[in-house]
Amino acid sequence: EAQVTQNPRYLITVTGKKLTVTCSQNMNHEYMSWYRQDPGLGLRQIYYSMNVEVTDKGDVPEGYKVSRKEKRNFPLILESPSPNQTSLYFCASSSGQAFSYEQYFGPGTRLTVT
Amino acid sequence: DQQVKQNSPSLSVQEGRISILNCDYTNSMFDYFLWYKKYPAEGPTFLISISSIKDKNEDGRFTVFLNKSAKHLSLHIVPSQPGDSAVYFCAARLNYGGATNKLIFGTGTLLAVQP
């Protein structure tokens, strides 16, 4: 089954404790992206990757890091989480072709930073 | 600066009636517009799309209309069913001339279909 998986689904942590949210896709997609969803703000892009070893900032990258060492994986790293990073996070992937615009989303990770 | 706007946070309709969800945008460089549906505790799922060179696209009960002069699109669901109750996100793709898939999302509209 074609899918995007994220782990963990729920995470409660404390300020400053480094964490990683994993994302994996099995569709051989070139393009992967991280979003955060906040009330009244919709989905905002954090970082994206056009292919292995190619990453770039989205609209709200501050406080986050990513890496793309393998095509299927795109982890999101919070080196020193703060309460304003409490949010619902989604990973998404799509083919890198210009004609392929549909993005497939993971189930989400709800993060609470206290 | 919100490039894609959904001004109605919520909408309630009766089962069997038409649901109309609206979306406005500001950037003329968008080349595709998409609607995503999101249930609680799940990720958004693609529903329907329309190219910027079209004015209508239909898929079963779902139709999307695009008015480029007004920079406005709408999603019509006819007839509405209780299972359609979800948050609907409008999204627009920016085309930088290369292979890019950057989507700009609206804030979402919560649709409640009453039995």
Tab-separated table of C-alpha atoms in Angstrom:
chain	number	residue	atom	x	y	z
A	1	GLU	CA	0.000	0.000	0.000
A	2	ALA	CA	1.301	3.429	-0.997
A	3	GLN	CA	1.710	5.501	2.114
A	4	VAL	CA	3.562	8.099	4.122
A	5	THR	CA	4.315	7.108	7.702
A	6	GLN	CA	5.273	9.322	10.609
A	7	ASN	CA	6.524	8.486	14.070
A	8	PRO	CA	5.694	9.163	16.763
A	9	ARG	CA	2.012	10.073	16.355
A	10	TYR	CA	1.924	11.863	19.708
A	11	LEU	CA	4.771	13.375	21.685
A	12	ILE	CA	4.923	15.426	24.862
A	13	THR	CA	8.323	16.843	25.701
A	14	VAL	CA	9.985	19.616	27.666
A	15	THR	CA	11.642	22.786	26.486
A	16	GLY	CA	15.160	22.246	25.177
A	17	LYS	CA	15.116	18.469	24.852
A	18	LYS	CA	16.140	17.542	21.321
A	19	LEU	CA	13.692	15.406	19.378
A	20	THR	CA	13.298	13.880	15.937
A	21	VAL	CA	10.081	13.092	14.088
A	22	THR	CA	10.593	10.505	11.392
A	23	CYS	CA	8.894	10.422	8.010
A	24	SER	CA	9.079	7.671	5.440
A	25	GLN	CA	7.375	7.127	2.071
A	26	ASN	CA	7.247	4.012	-0.108
A	27	MET	CA	6.262	5.631	-3.412
A	28	ASN	CA	9.777	6.484	-4.633
A	29	HIS	CA	8.836	10.164	-4.579
A	30	GLU	CA	11.489	12.787	-5.128
A	31	TYR	CA	9.721	15.625	-3.347
A	32	MET	CA	9.089	15.613	0.390
A	33	SER	CA	7.907	18.346	2.687
A	34	TRP	CA	7.075	19.130	6.308
A	35	TYR	CA	4.100	21.268	7.360
A	36	ARG	CA	2.726	22.447	10.644
A	37	GLN	CA	-0.972	23.049	11.219
A	38	ASP	CA	-2.078	25.647	13.723
A	39	PRO	CA	-5.592	26.964	14.466
A	40	GLY	CA	-6.497	29.850	12.182
A	41	LEU	CA	-3.271	29.524	10.202
A	42	GLY	CA	-3.849	26.454	8.076
A	43	LEU	CA	-0.921	24.365	6.876
A	44	ARG	CA	2.401	26.133	6.639
A	45	GLN	CA	5.480	24.657	5.025
A	46	ILE	CA	8.534	24.260	7.262
A	47	TYR	CA	11.121	22.651	4.980
A	48	TYR	CA	11.078	20.751	1.736
A	49	SER	CA	13.395	18.519	-0.246
A	50	MET	CA	13.510	18.164	-4.011
A	51	ASN	CA	15.673	15.030	-3.841
A	52	VAL	CA	18.411	13.297	-1.842
A	53	GLU	CA	20.787	15.811	-0.276
A	54	VAL	CA	18.700	18.735	-1.620
A	55	THR	CA	16.722	20.609	1.030
A	56	ASP	CA	15.460	24.150	1.364
A	57	LYS	CA	13.532	26.360	3.755
A	58	GLY	CA	9.813	26.741	3.544
A	59	ASP	CA	7.796	29.547	5.077
A	60	VAL	CA	8.409	28.851	8.788
A	61	PRO	CA	11.831	27.145	9.126
A	62	GLU	CA	13.058	28.769	12.353
A	63	GLY	CA	13.859	26.231	15.059
A	64	TYR	CA	13.808	23.221	12.746
A	65	LYS	CA	16.336	21.150	10.825
A	66	VAL	CA	15.901	18.428	8.240
A	67	SER	CA	18.063	15.969	6.365
A	68	ARG	CA	17.549	13.826	3.272
A	69	LYS	CA	20.172	11.110	3.174
A	70	GLU	CA	17.882	8.545	1.561
A	71	LYS	CA	15.085	9.057	-0.907
A	72	ARG	CA	12.416	7.473	1.300
A	73	ASN	CA	13.203	9.254	4.593
A	74	PHE	CA	12.889	12.893	5.603
A	75	PRO	CA	13.246	13.388	9.365
A	76	LEU	CA	12.335	16.644	11.109
A	77	ILE	CA	14.684	17.652	13.911
A	78	LEU	CA	13.958	20.089	16.714
A	79	GLU	CA	17.331	20.776	18.336
A	80	SER	CA	15.914	22.818	21.229
A	81	PRO	CA	12.108	22.701	21.222
A	82	SER	CA	10.160	25.628	22.613
A	83	PRO	CA	6.469	25.925	23.573
A	84	ASN	CA	5.696	27.868	20.362
A	85	GLN	CA	6.543	24.697	18.442
A	86	THR	CA	3.558	22.945	19.984
A	87	SER	CA	1.602	22.030	16.878
A	88	LEU	CA	0.313	19.307	14.584
A	89	TYR	CA	2.976	18.278	12.074
A	90	PHE	CA	2.482	16.616	8.709
A	91	CYS	CA	4.956	15.097	6.330
A	92	ALA	CA	4.032	14.917	2.651
A	93	SER	CA	5.539	13.558	-0.542
A	94	SER	CA	4.955	13.799	-4.262
A	95	SER	CA	6.613	12.997	-7.532
A	96	GLY	CA	9.131	15.631	-8.533
A	97	GLN	CA	7.610	15.988	-11.969
A	98	ALA	CA	6.158	19.372	-12.834
A	99	PHE	CA	2.901	17.754	-13.956
A	100	SER	CA	2.457	15.896	-10.688
A	101	TYR	CA	1.009	18.294	-8.161
A	102	GLU	CA	-0.818	15.989	-5.752
A	103	GLN	CA	0.906	15.593	-2.398
A	104	TYR	CA	0.352	12.565	-0.188
A	105	PHE	CA	0.248	13.273	3.518
A	106	GLY	CA	1.186	11.240	6.544
A	107	PRO	CA	-1.214	10.823	9.479
A	108	GLY	CA	0.312	13.638	11.512
A	109	THR	CA	2.353	14.018	14.709
A	110	ARG	CA	0.865	16.002	17.550
A	111	LEU	CA	3.692	17.622	19.493
A	112	THR	CA	3.328	19.357	22.849
A	113	VAL	CA	6.295	21.232	24.289
A	114	THR	CA	5.936	22.239	27.962
B	1	ASP	CA	0.514	37.773	4.003
B	2	GLN	CA	-2.054	35.084	3.292
B	3	GLN	CA	-1.908	34.281	-0.421
B	4	VAL	CA	-4.741	31.743	-0.188
B	5	LYS	CA	-7.745	32.654	1.927
B	6	GLN	CA	-10.751	30.730	3.116
B	7	ASN	CA	-12.913	33.313	4.816
B	8	SER	CA	-15.495	30.934	6.233
B	9	PRO	CA	-14.117	28.933	9.164
B	10	SER	CA	-17.194	26.733	9.220
B	11	LEU	CA	-20.249	25.770	7.208
B	12	SER	CA	-23.306	23.717	8.143
B	13	VAL	CA	-25.654	22.190	5.564
B	14	GLN	CA	-28.438	19.645	5.524
B	15	GLU	CA	-27.914	16.205	4.054
B	16	GLY	CA	-28.894	16.130	0.385
B	17	ARG	CA	-28.365	19.868	-0.112
B	18	ILE	CA	-25.483	21.582	-1.871
B	19	SER	CA	-22.334	22.566	0.019
B	20	ILE	CA	-20.329	25.457	-1.418
B	21	LEU	CA	-16.872	26.127	-0.052
B	22	ASN	CA	-15.044	29.236	-1.180
B	23	CYS	CA	-11.423	30.222	-1.599
B	24	ASP	CA	-9.730	33.438	-2.720
B	25	TYR	CA	-6.140	33.901	-3.797
B	26	THR	CA	-3.827	36.783	-4.591
B	27	ASN	CA	-0.905	35.364	-6.596
B	28	SER	CA	-1.355	35.175	-10.377
B	29	MET	CA	1.555	32.700	-10.628
B	30	PHE	CA	-0.459	29.798	-9.213
B	31	ASP	CA	-0.860	27.148	-11.926
B	32	TYR	CA	-2.935	24.501	-10.136
B	33	PHE	CA	-5.535	24.671	-7.420
B	34	LEU	CA	-6.381	21.732	-5.211
B	35	TRP	CA	-8.889	20.829	-2.549
B	36	TYR	CA	-7.905	18.565	0.307
B	37	LYS	CA	-10.204	16.940	2.818
B	38	LYS	CA	-9.129	16.231	6.375
B	39	TYR	CA	-10.786	14.054	8.982
B	40	PRO	CA	-9.773	14.283	12.658
B	41	ALA	CA	-6.609	12.347	13.528
B	42	GLU	CA	-5.787	11.800	9.856
B	43	GLY	CA	-3.643	13.572	7.305
B	44	PRO	CA	-5.203	15.624	4.507
B	45	THR	CA	-6.231	13.635	1.452
B	46	PHE	CA	-6.445	14.958	-2.074
B	47	LEU	CA	-9.981	15.513	-3.312
B	48	ILE	CA	-10.030	17.359	-6.617
B	49	SER	CA	-7.934	19.831	-8.579
B	50	ILE	CA	-8.186	22.310	-11.408
B	51	SER	CA	-5.619	23.767	-13.750
B	52	SER	CA	-5.411	27.533	-14.016
B	53	ILE	CA	-6.318	27.253	-17.714
B	54	LYS	CA	-9.673	25.641	-16.944
B	55	ASP	CA	-12.782	27.059	-15.342
B	56	LYS	CA	-14.468	23.866	-14.187
B	57	ASN	CA	-13.572	20.342	-13.192
B	58	GLU	CA	-16.057	17.718	-12.097
B	59	ASP	CA	-15.579	14.404	-10.318
B	60	GLY	CA	-18.740	12.666	-9.214
B	61	ARG	CA	-20.445	14.748	-6.540
B	62	PHE	CA	-17.568	17.235	-6.440
B	63	THR	CA	-17.131	20.166	-8.804
B	64	VAL	CA	-14.533	22.901	-8.603
B	65	PHE	CA	-15.057	26.224	-10.326
B	66	LEU	CA	-12.294	28.727	-11.049
B	67	ASN	CA	-12.855	32.420	-11.780
B	68	LYS	CA	-9.432	33.792	-12.678
B	69	SER	CA	-10.539	37.364	-13.132
B	70	ALA	CA	-11.904	37.377	-9.587
B	71	LYS	CA	-9.072	35.170	-8.253
B	72	HIS	CA	-11.722	32.960	-6.713
B	73	LEU	CA	-12.448	29.262	-6.663
B	74	SER	CA	-15.206	27.242	-5.125
B	75	LEU	CA	-15.921	23.605	-4.358
B	76	HIS	CA	-19.469	22.356	-4.805
B	77	ILE	CA	-20.605	19.118	-3.216
B	78	VAL	CA	-23.936	17.814	-4.468
B	79	PRO	CA	-25.660	16.109	-2.784
B	80	SER	CA	-23.959	16.539	0.564
B	81	GLN	CA	-23.659	13.464	2.770
B	82	PRO	CA	-22.859	13.141	6.483
B	83	GLY	CA	-19.565	11.427	5.550
B	84	ASP	CA	-18.509	14.668	3.860
B	85	SER	CA	-18.211	16.300	7.282
B	86	ALA	CA	-14.545	17.265	7.530
B	87	VAL	CA	-12.169	20.200	7.251
B	88	TYR	CA	-11.591	21.262	3.649
B	89	PHE	CA	-8.372	22.991	2.677
B	90	CYS	CA	-7.925	24.955	-0.501
B	91	ALA	CA	-4.350	24.884	-1.845
B	92	ALA	CA	-2.560	26.511	-4.739
B	93	ARG	CA	0.639	25.455	-6.440
B	94	LEU	CA	3.367	27.908	-7.289
B	95	ASN	CA	5.111	27.293	-10.590
B	96	TYR	CA	8.673	28.598	-10.651
B	97	GLY	CA	9.252	27.244	-14.132
B	98	GLY	CA	11.064	24.153	-12.879
B	99	ALA	CA	9.904	20.972	-11.219
B	100	THR	CA	8.508	22.428	-8.058
B	101	ASN	CA	5.544	21.353	-5.988
B	102	LYS	CA	5.227	24.099	-3.427
B	103	LEU	CA	1.660	24.256	-2.206
B	104	ILE	CA	0.226	27.242	-0.375
B	105	PHE	CA	-2.707	26.281	1.828
B	106	GLY	CA	-5.696	28.202	3.060
B	107	THR	CA	-6.817	28.117	6.685
B	108	GLY	CA	-9.517	25.522	6.119
B	109	THR	CA	-13.316	25.366	6.372
B	110	LEU	CA	-15.030	22.927	8.701
B	111	LEU	CA	-18.027	21.436	6.914
B	112	ALA	CA	-20.753	19.829	8.997
B	113	VAL	CA	-23.450	17.935	7.115
B	114	GLN	CA	-26.502	17.427	9.286
B	115	PRO	CA	-28.535	14.221	8.790
